[in-house]
């Protein structure tokens, strides 16, 4: 079992399979980075799988594939199948913008994928274009429909931003509720790559908007999920992710692996250790030692909240959000 210095059990790994993305979201990657990681520096799926086996043998129970945009990486279904065949009760999920999902959802499900989180920040084509830098909405919504059709469980993530999509909080919530998909509103997390003028909505403001149409009860947190949940009278649950609050880190059970093989203990912090050399050389023992070291060094909390509130210098498209 992997346990950090604050007695938190780490049993969840998020693997970013590429930092590249086909969207240029204002809050994440508004401009194409100066240079991408060269393709030859990316770990192959076989190398990533070597690490997955170590992590699973150490007690990891949940793996989320993310990016950049994970569907840009060819043969992703084969990687998913490798993991599924190794341990078919792993909670295997993916976070995607769904742009390429219509043509891939069936293949991914057949390979063993169970659940996806899709980013939907708006239901207006022109606003989607403004946020993502291109005309994306029709493909995204078609991707979501296909995912539901092939039986994937779908959760939606929305980042509400003042003056951009803050007037659509109830519309996106309704869209999800009608389709039986849960929604999590993510408070915008400041980072030095995002557009400077973005102002995100905080949970208090979000709750005010939602209470203008619905009544709901505060359900608190569910296990290690970073989401603060609320349940409506008819049982529909929605969540808010509040990284500026202390509770966000208390039950954190996750670490992150980048496509280049950097193992990151916290979404906020720059500290990382590489497993690339070890997995490339089949040195399982040392890769496992790095994993344990990273877990041991996991910081108690991020620095978005509190009095010494800071902006993160880490790119979300690199860590996978
Ligand atoms: N391309 C995929 C997608 O769009 O979902 C996966 C990668 S994306 C980095 C993962 C998640 O991070 C998305 O839900 C996105 O909304 C969230 N995210 C990215 N930048 C963020 C920020 N500055 N604040 C809050 N959430 C952010």
GROMACS .gro file of C-alpha atoms and ligand atoms in nm:
model
  348
    1UNK     CA    1   0.000   0.000   0.000
    2UNK     CA    2   0.123   0.353  -0.076
    3UNK     CA    3   0.084   0.588   0.221
    4UNK     CA    4   0.219   0.944   0.233
    5UNK     CA    5   0.371   1.133   0.528
    6UNK     CA    6   0.028   1.265   0.629
    7UNK     CA    7  -0.127   0.915   0.647
    8UNK     CA    8  -0.316   0.955   0.322
    9UNK     CA    9  -0.342   0.634   0.119
   10UNK     CA   10  -0.247   0.698  -0.245
   11UNK     CA   11  -0.446   0.458  -0.462
   12UNK     CA   12  -0.524   0.676  -0.765
   13UNK     CA   13  -0.295   0.765  -1.054
   14UNK     CA   14  -0.373   1.008  -1.332
   15UNK     CA   15  -0.169   0.941  -1.643
   16UNK     CA   16  -0.130   1.217  -1.899
   17UNK     CA   17  -0.061   1.040  -2.229
   18UNK     CA   18   0.015   1.361  -2.419
   19UNK     CA   19   0.044   1.731  -2.339
   20UNK     CA   20  -0.082   1.816  -2.690
   21UNK     CA   21  -0.435   1.940  -2.725
   22UNK     CA   22  -0.667   2.023  -3.014
   23UNK     CA   23  -0.835   2.300  -2.809
   24UNK     CA   24  -0.682   2.628  -2.691
   25UNK     CA   25  -0.894   2.681  -2.380
   26UNK     CA   26  -0.848   3.023  -2.224
   27UNK     CA   27  -0.798   2.881  -1.875
   28UNK     CA   28  -0.551   2.610  -1.975
   29UNK     CA   29  -0.363   2.650  -2.305
   30UNK     CA   30  -0.474   2.974  -2.476
   31UNK     CA   31  -0.169   2.967  -2.705
   32UNK     CA   32   0.015   2.676  -2.854
   33UNK     CA   33   0.322   2.627  -2.630
   34UNK     CA   34   0.655   2.750  -2.768
   35UNK     CA   35   0.748   2.387  -2.830
   36UNK     CA   36   0.587   2.051  -2.767
   37UNK     CA   37   0.773   1.773  -2.593
   38UNK     CA   38   0.945   1.591  -2.883
   39UNK     CA   39   0.760   1.269  -2.968
   40UNK     CA   40   1.071   1.060  -2.900
   41UNK     CA   41   1.069   1.181  -2.537
   42UNK     CA   42   0.720   1.043  -2.473
   43UNK     CA   43   0.703   0.711  -2.297
   44UNK     CA   44   0.558   0.441  -2.521
   45UNK     CA   45   0.243   0.266  -2.407
   46UNK     CA   46   0.456  -0.040  -2.327
   47UNK     CA   47   0.677   0.176  -2.101
   48UNK     CA   48   0.379   0.344  -1.936
   49UNK     CA   49   0.231   0.000  -1.882
   50UNK     CA   50   0.549  -0.115  -1.702
   51UNK     CA   51   0.483   0.163  -1.453
   52UNK     CA   52   0.111   0.084  -1.432
   53UNK     CA   53   0.192  -0.274  -1.327
   54UNK     CA   54   0.419  -0.147  -1.047
   55UNK     CA   55   0.156   0.098  -0.926
   56UNK     CA   56  -0.124  -0.159  -0.935
   57UNK     CA   57   0.091  -0.411  -0.749
   58UNK     CA   58   0.150  -0.140  -0.486
   59UNK     CA   59  -0.225  -0.099  -0.436
   60UNK     CA   60  -0.341   0.155  -0.696
   61UNK     CA   61  -0.710   0.093  -0.765
   62UNK     CA   62  -0.804   0.378  -0.993
   63UNK     CA   63  -0.637   0.501  -1.312
   64UNK     CA   64  -0.749   0.800  -1.513
   65UNK     CA   65  -0.613   0.866  -1.861
   66UNK     CA   66  -0.585   1.236  -1.933
   67UNK     CA   67  -0.380   1.496  -2.123
   68UNK     CA   68  -0.356   1.742  -2.309
   69UNK     CA   69  -0.621   1.565  -2.508
   70UNK     CA   70  -0.579   1.189  -2.463
   71UNK     CA   71  -0.774   1.104  -2.779
   72UNK     CA   72  -0.496   1.265  -2.985
   73UNK     CA   73  -0.270   0.976  -2.893
   74UNK     CA   74  -0.298   0.693  -3.145
   75UNK     CA   75  -0.392   0.343  -3.026
   76UNK     CA   76  -0.516   0.463  -2.689
   77UNK     CA   77  -0.761   0.171  -2.685
   78UNK     CA   78  -0.465  -0.070  -2.693
   79UNK     CA   79  -0.316   0.093  -2.380
   80UNK     CA   80  -0.652   0.073  -2.207
   81UNK     CA   81  -0.680  -0.294  -2.298
   82UNK     CA   82  -0.331  -0.364  -2.156
   83UNK     CA   83  -0.442  -0.220  -1.821
   84UNK     CA   84  -0.779  -0.395  -1.828
   85UNK     CA   85  -0.620  -0.731  -1.909
   86UNK     CA   86  -0.374  -0.689  -1.622
   87UNK     CA   87  -0.645  -0.621  -1.365
   88UNK     CA   88  -1.001  -0.598  -1.486
   89UNK     CA   89  -1.144  -0.452  -1.166
   90UNK     CA   90  -0.932  -0.135  -1.188
   91UNK     CA   91  -1.155   0.173  -1.196
   92UNK     CA   92  -1.049   0.283  -1.543
   93UNK     CA   93  -1.155   0.631  -1.649
   94UNK     CA   94  -1.058   0.907  -1.892
   95UNK     CA   95  -1.091   1.286  -1.903
   96UNK     CA   96  -1.148   1.424  -2.252
   97UNK     CA   97  -1.283   1.723  -2.441
   98UNK     CA   98  -1.491   1.468  -2.643
   99UNK     CA   99  -1.409   1.631  -2.979
  100UNK     CA  100  -1.291   1.295  -3.120
  101UNK     CA  101  -1.517   1.075  -2.910
  102UNK     CA  102  -1.789   0.996  -3.164
  103UNK     CA  103  -1.553   0.777  -3.365
  104UNK     CA  104  -1.369   0.625  -3.069
  105UNK     CA  105  -1.618   0.565  -2.784
  106UNK     CA  106  -1.711   0.211  -2.893
  107UNK     CA  107  -1.348   0.101  -2.935
  108UNK     CA  108  -1.251   0.243  -2.595
  109UNK     CA  109  -1.544   0.074  -2.423
  110UNK     CA  110  -1.461  -0.258  -2.587
  111UNK     CA  111  -1.105  -0.217  -2.456
  112UNK     CA  112  -1.226  -0.184  -2.096
  113UNK     CA  113  -1.288   0.188  -2.036
  114UNK     CA  114  -1.575   0.236  -1.789
  115UNK     CA  115  -1.618   0.607  -1.730
  116UNK     CA  116  -1.533   0.941  -1.880
  117UNK     CA  117  -1.530   1.300  -1.763
  118UNK     CA  118  -1.604   1.548  -2.039
  119UNK     CA  119  -1.534   1.920  -2.026
  120UNK     CA  120  -1.842   2.116  -2.131
  121UNK     CA  121  -1.811   2.484  -2.044
  122UNK     CA  122  -2.094   2.610  -2.262
  123UNK     CA  123  -2.381   2.502  -2.486
  124UNK     CA  124  -2.349   2.803  -2.716
  125UNK     CA  125  -2.142   2.741  -3.033
  126UNK     CA  126  -2.000   3.096  -3.038
  127UNK     CA  127  -1.897   3.081  -2.671
  128UNK     CA  128  -1.739   2.739  -2.726
  129UNK     CA  129  -1.543   2.896  -3.010
  130UNK     CA  130  -1.438   3.182  -2.784
  131UNK     CA  131  -1.326   2.949  -2.504
  132UNK     CA  132  -1.160   2.673  -2.711
  133UNK     CA  133  -1.033   2.885  -2.999
  134UNK     CA  134  -1.228   2.694  -3.264
  135UNK     CA  135  -1.574   2.574  -3.358
  136UNK     CA  136  -1.597   2.264  -3.138
  137UNK     CA  137  -1.941   2.233  -2.983
  138UNK     CA  138  -2.120   2.011  -3.237
  139UNK     CA  139  -1.845   1.748  -3.223
  140UNK     CA  140  -1.830   1.761  -2.843
  141UNK     CA  141  -2.204   1.707  -2.804
  142UNK     CA  142  -2.204   1.428  -3.065
  143UNK     CA  143  -1.919   1.266  -2.873
  144UNK     CA  144  -2.117   1.278  -2.549
  145UNK     CA  145  -2.424   1.124  -2.717
  146UNK     CA  146  -2.212   0.843  -2.856
  147UNK     CA  147  -2.049   0.778  -2.517
  148UNK     CA  148  -2.392   0.743  -2.356
  149UNK     CA  149  -2.507   0.521  -2.642
  150UNK     CA  150  -2.220   0.274  -2.596
  151UNK     CA  151  -2.279   0.262  -2.219
  152UNK     CA  152  -1.998   0.476  -2.079
  153UNK     CA  153  -2.077   0.656  -1.755
  154UNK     CA  154  -2.033   1.026  -1.821
  155UNK     CA  155  -1.957   1.309  -1.579
  156UNK     CA  156  -1.928   1.666  -1.695
  157UNK     CA  157  -1.676   1.926  -1.581
  158UNK     CA  158  -1.752   2.296  -1.623
  159UNK     CA  159  -1.519   2.585  -1.535
  160UNK     CA  160  -1.748   2.888  -1.484
  161UNK     CA  161  -1.586   3.221  -1.576
  162UNK     CA  162  -1.734   3.563  -1.520
  163UNK     CA  163  -1.858   3.731  -1.837
  164UNK     CA  164  -1.776   3.423  -2.048
  165UNK     CA  165  -2.008   3.136  -1.949
  166UNK     CA  166  -2.134   3.240  -1.605
  167UNK     CA  167  -2.485   3.290  -1.751
  168UNK     CA  168  -2.498   2.921  -1.854
  169UNK     CA  169  -2.452   2.749  -1.518
  170UNK     CA  170  -2.817   2.643  -1.500
  171UNK     CA  171  -2.834   2.550  -1.870
  172UNK     CA  172  -2.534   2.318  -1.852
  173UNK     CA  173  -2.664   2.172  -1.527
  174UNK     CA  174  -3.005   2.106  -1.693
  175UNK     CA  175  -2.839   1.950  -1.996
  176UNK     CA  176  -2.656   1.704  -1.767
  177UNK     CA  177  -2.953   1.638  -1.538
  178UNK     CA  178  -3.177   1.547  -1.835
  179UNK     CA  179  -2.923   1.292  -1.954
  180UNK     CA  180  -2.853   1.140  -1.612
  181UNK     CA  181  -2.497   1.272  -1.611
  182UNK     CA  182  -2.355   1.425  -1.299
  183UNK     CA  183  -2.186   1.765  -1.320
  184UNK     CA  184  -1.895   1.911  -1.129
  185UNK     CA  185  -1.829   2.283  -1.139
  186UNK     CA  186  -1.455   2.344  -1.107
  187UNK     CA  187  -1.345   2.673  -0.957
  188UNK     CA  188  -1.099   2.829  -1.198
  189UNK     CA  189  -0.745   2.760  -1.070
  190UNK     CA  190  -0.499   3.036  -1.135
  191UNK     CA  191  -0.194   2.936  -1.334
  192UNK     CA  192   0.064   3.132  -1.528
  193UNK     CA  193  -0.037   2.981  -1.866
  194UNK     CA  194  -0.400   3.095  -1.861
  195UNK     CA  195  -0.529   3.424  -2.003
  196UNK     CA  196  -0.463   3.693  -1.746
  197UNK     CA  197  -0.808   3.848  -1.740
  198UNK     CA  198  -1.000   3.534  -1.637
  199UNK     CA  199  -1.204   3.559  -1.323
  200UNK     CA  200  -1.359   3.234  -1.207
  201UNK     CA  201  -1.671   3.195  -0.994
  202UNK     CA  202  -1.627   3.067  -0.641
  203UNK     CA  203  -1.853   2.805  -0.485
  204UNK     CA  204  -2.057   3.061  -0.290
  205UNK     CA  205  -2.148   3.241  -0.614
  206UNK     CA  206  -2.225   2.913  -0.791
  207UNK     CA  207  -2.454   2.800  -0.510
  208UNK     CA  208  -2.640   3.131  -0.524
  209UNK     CA  209  -2.710   3.083  -0.894
  210UNK     CA  210  -2.820   2.721  -0.853
  211UNK     CA  211  -3.045   2.803  -0.557
  212UNK     CA  212  -3.236   3.050  -0.776
  213UNK     CA  213  -3.397   2.745  -0.942
  214UNK     CA  214  -3.341   2.445  -0.713
  215UNK     CA  215  -3.339   2.349  -0.348
  216UNK     CA  216  -3.066   2.115  -0.236
  217UNK     CA  217  -2.886   1.981   0.070
  218UNK     CA  218  -2.515   1.990   0.141
  219UNK     CA  219  -2.390   1.630   0.128
  220UNK     CA  220  -2.026   1.709   0.203
  221UNK     CA  221  -1.750   1.497   0.056
  222UNK     CA  222  -1.775   1.145  -0.079
  223UNK     CA  223  -1.466   0.935  -0.004
  224UNK     CA  224  -1.153   1.080  -0.162
  225UNK     CA  225  -1.334   1.275  -0.432
  226UNK     CA  226  -1.223   1.640  -0.440
  227UNK     CA  227  -1.584   1.736  -0.507
  228UNK     CA  228  -1.809   1.893  -0.248
  229UNK     CA  229  -2.148   1.736  -0.325
  230UNK     CA  230  -2.500   1.873  -0.306
  231UNK     CA  231  -2.818   1.672  -0.354
  232UNK     CA  232  -3.144   1.809  -0.495
  233UNK     CA  233  -3.493   1.711  -0.379
  234UNK     CA  234  -3.526   1.460  -0.663
  235UNK     CA  235  -3.194   1.293  -0.573
  236UNK     CA  236  -2.983   1.456  -0.848
  237UNK     CA  237  -2.632   1.524  -0.725
  238UNK     CA  238  -2.396   1.795  -0.840
  239UNK     CA  239  -2.048   1.877  -0.717
  240UNK     CA  240  -1.819   2.176  -0.677
  241UNK     CA  241  -1.442   2.144  -0.677
  242UNK     CA  242  -1.297   2.409  -0.448
  243UNK     CA  243  -0.916   2.398  -0.462
  244UNK     CA  244  -0.897   2.722  -0.263
  245UNK     CA  245  -1.051   2.548   0.039
  246UNK     CA  246  -0.850   2.351   0.292
  247UNK     CA  247  -1.062   2.038   0.256
  248UNK     CA  248  -0.949   1.990  -0.103
  249UNK     CA  249  -0.618   1.835   0.005
  250UNK     CA  250  -0.715   1.655   0.326
  251UNK     CA  251  -0.824   1.336   0.157
  252UNK     CA  252  -0.612   1.365  -0.158
  253UNK     CA  253  -0.534   1.012  -0.277
  254UNK     CA  254  -0.371   1.084  -0.611
  255UNK     CA  255  -0.045   1.138  -0.790
  256UNK     CA  256   0.017   1.219  -1.155
  257UNK     CA  257   0.238   1.080  -1.427
  258UNK     CA  258   0.323   1.295  -1.730
  259UNK     CA  259   0.370   1.159  -2.081
  260UNK     CA  260   0.745   1.204  -2.042
  261UNK     CA  261   0.755   0.995  -1.726
  262UNK     CA  262   0.762   1.263  -1.456
  263UNK     CA  263   0.583   1.156  -1.144
  264UNK     CA  264   0.416   1.453  -0.974
  265UNK     CA  265   0.291   1.439  -0.615
  266UNK     CA  266   0.055   1.742  -0.630
  267UNK     CA  267  -0.132   1.928  -0.904
  268UNK     CA  268   0.001   2.256  -0.774
  269UNK     CA  269   0.369   2.195  -0.705
  270UNK     CA  270   0.663   2.179  -0.947
  271UNK     CA  271   0.847   1.900  -0.767
  272UNK     CA  272   0.860   1.582  -0.975
  273UNK     CA  273   1.080   1.277  -1.012
  274UNK     CA  274   1.133   1.091  -1.336
  275UNK     CA  275   1.072   0.721  -1.382
  276UNK     CA  276   1.154   0.741  -1.756
  277UNK     CA  277   1.508   0.606  -1.740
  278UNK     CA  278   1.405   0.314  -1.520
  279UNK     CA  279   1.102   0.198  -1.716
  280UNK     CA  280   1.292   0.234  -2.045
  281UNK     CA  281   1.556  -0.001  -1.906
  282UNK     CA  282   1.318  -0.245  -1.740
  283UNK     CA  283   1.453  -0.147  -1.398
  284UNK     CA  284   1.133  -0.218  -1.205
  285UNK     CA  285   1.301  -0.205  -0.866
  286UNK     CA  286   1.421   0.153  -0.905
  287UNK     CA  287   1.098   0.270  -1.070
  288UNK     CA  288   0.913   0.135  -0.764
  289UNK     CA  289   1.155   0.319  -0.534
  290UNK     CA  290   1.086   0.649  -0.715
  291UNK     CA  291   0.712   0.587  -0.679
  292UNK     CA  292   0.752   0.539  -0.303
  293UNK     CA  293   0.973   0.847  -0.272
  294UNK     CA  294   0.721   1.066  -0.459
  295UNK     CA  295   0.438   0.942  -0.239
  296UNK     CA  296   0.647   1.011   0.071
  297UNK     CA  297   0.716   1.367  -0.050
  298UNK     CA  298   0.353   1.450  -0.128
  299UNK     CA  299   0.292   1.797   0.021
  300UNK     CA  300   0.021   1.848   0.279
  301UNK     CA  301  -0.166   2.106   0.070
  302UNK     CA  302  -0.153   2.321  -0.241
  303UNK     CA  303  -0.092   2.695  -0.219
  304UNK     CA  304  -0.395   2.827  -0.406
  305UNK     CA  305  -0.581   2.892  -0.085
  306UNK     CA  306  -0.487   3.040   0.252
  307UNK     CA  307  -0.306   3.357   0.335
  308UNK     CA  308   0.000   3.305   0.115
  309UNK     CA  309  -0.224   3.233  -0.183
  310UNK     CA  310  -0.011   3.187  -0.498
  311UNK     CA  311  -0.056   3.132  -0.870
  312UNK     CA  312   0.067   2.794  -0.992
  313UNK     CA  313   0.347   2.791  -1.248
  314UNK     CA  314   0.248   2.443  -1.359
  315UNK     CA  315   0.058   2.387  -1.686
  316UNK     CA  316  -0.260   2.183  -1.653
  317UNK     CA  317  -0.215   2.038  -2.000
  318UNK     CA  318   0.113   1.888  -1.882
  319UNK     CA  319  -0.016   1.739  -1.556
  320UNK     CA  320  -0.355   1.641  -1.695
  321UNK     CA  321  -0.559   1.867  -1.467
  322LIG     N1  322  -0.841   1.766  -2.270
  322LIG     C1  323  -0.912   1.703  -2.164
  322LIG     C2  324  -1.029   1.786  -2.120
  322LIG     O1  325  -1.054   1.891  -2.181
  322LIG     O2  326  -1.101   1.747  -2.029
  322LIG     C3  327  -0.827   1.660  -2.045
  322LIG     C4  328  -0.724   1.755  -1.993
  322LIG     S1  329  -0.784   1.896  -1.908
  322LIG     C5  330  -0.631   1.970  -1.858
  322LIG     C6  331  -0.850   1.824  -1.760
  322LIG     C7  332  -0.941   1.911  -1.678
  322LIG     O3  333  -0.867   2.019  -1.627
  322LIG     C8  334  -1.059   1.969  -1.753
  322LIG     O4  335  -1.178   1.934  -1.688
  322LIG     C9  336  -1.038   2.118  -1.745
  322LIG     O5  337  -1.159   2.188  -1.733
  322LIG    C10  338  -0.955   2.130  -1.619
  322LIG     N2  339  -0.876   2.253  -1.614
  322LIG    C11  340  -0.777   2.291  -1.696
  322LIG     N3  341  -0.728   2.411  -1.659
  322LIG    C12  342  -0.799   2.450  -1.550
  322LIG    C13  343  -0.797   2.565  -1.466
  322LIG     N4  344  -0.712   2.665  -1.485
  322LIG     N5  345  -0.883   2.571  -1.363
  322LIG    C14  346  -0.972   2.470  -1.342
  322LIG     N6  347  -0.979   2.360  -1.418
  322LIG    C15  348  -0.894   2.349  -1.521
   0.00000   0.00000   0.00000
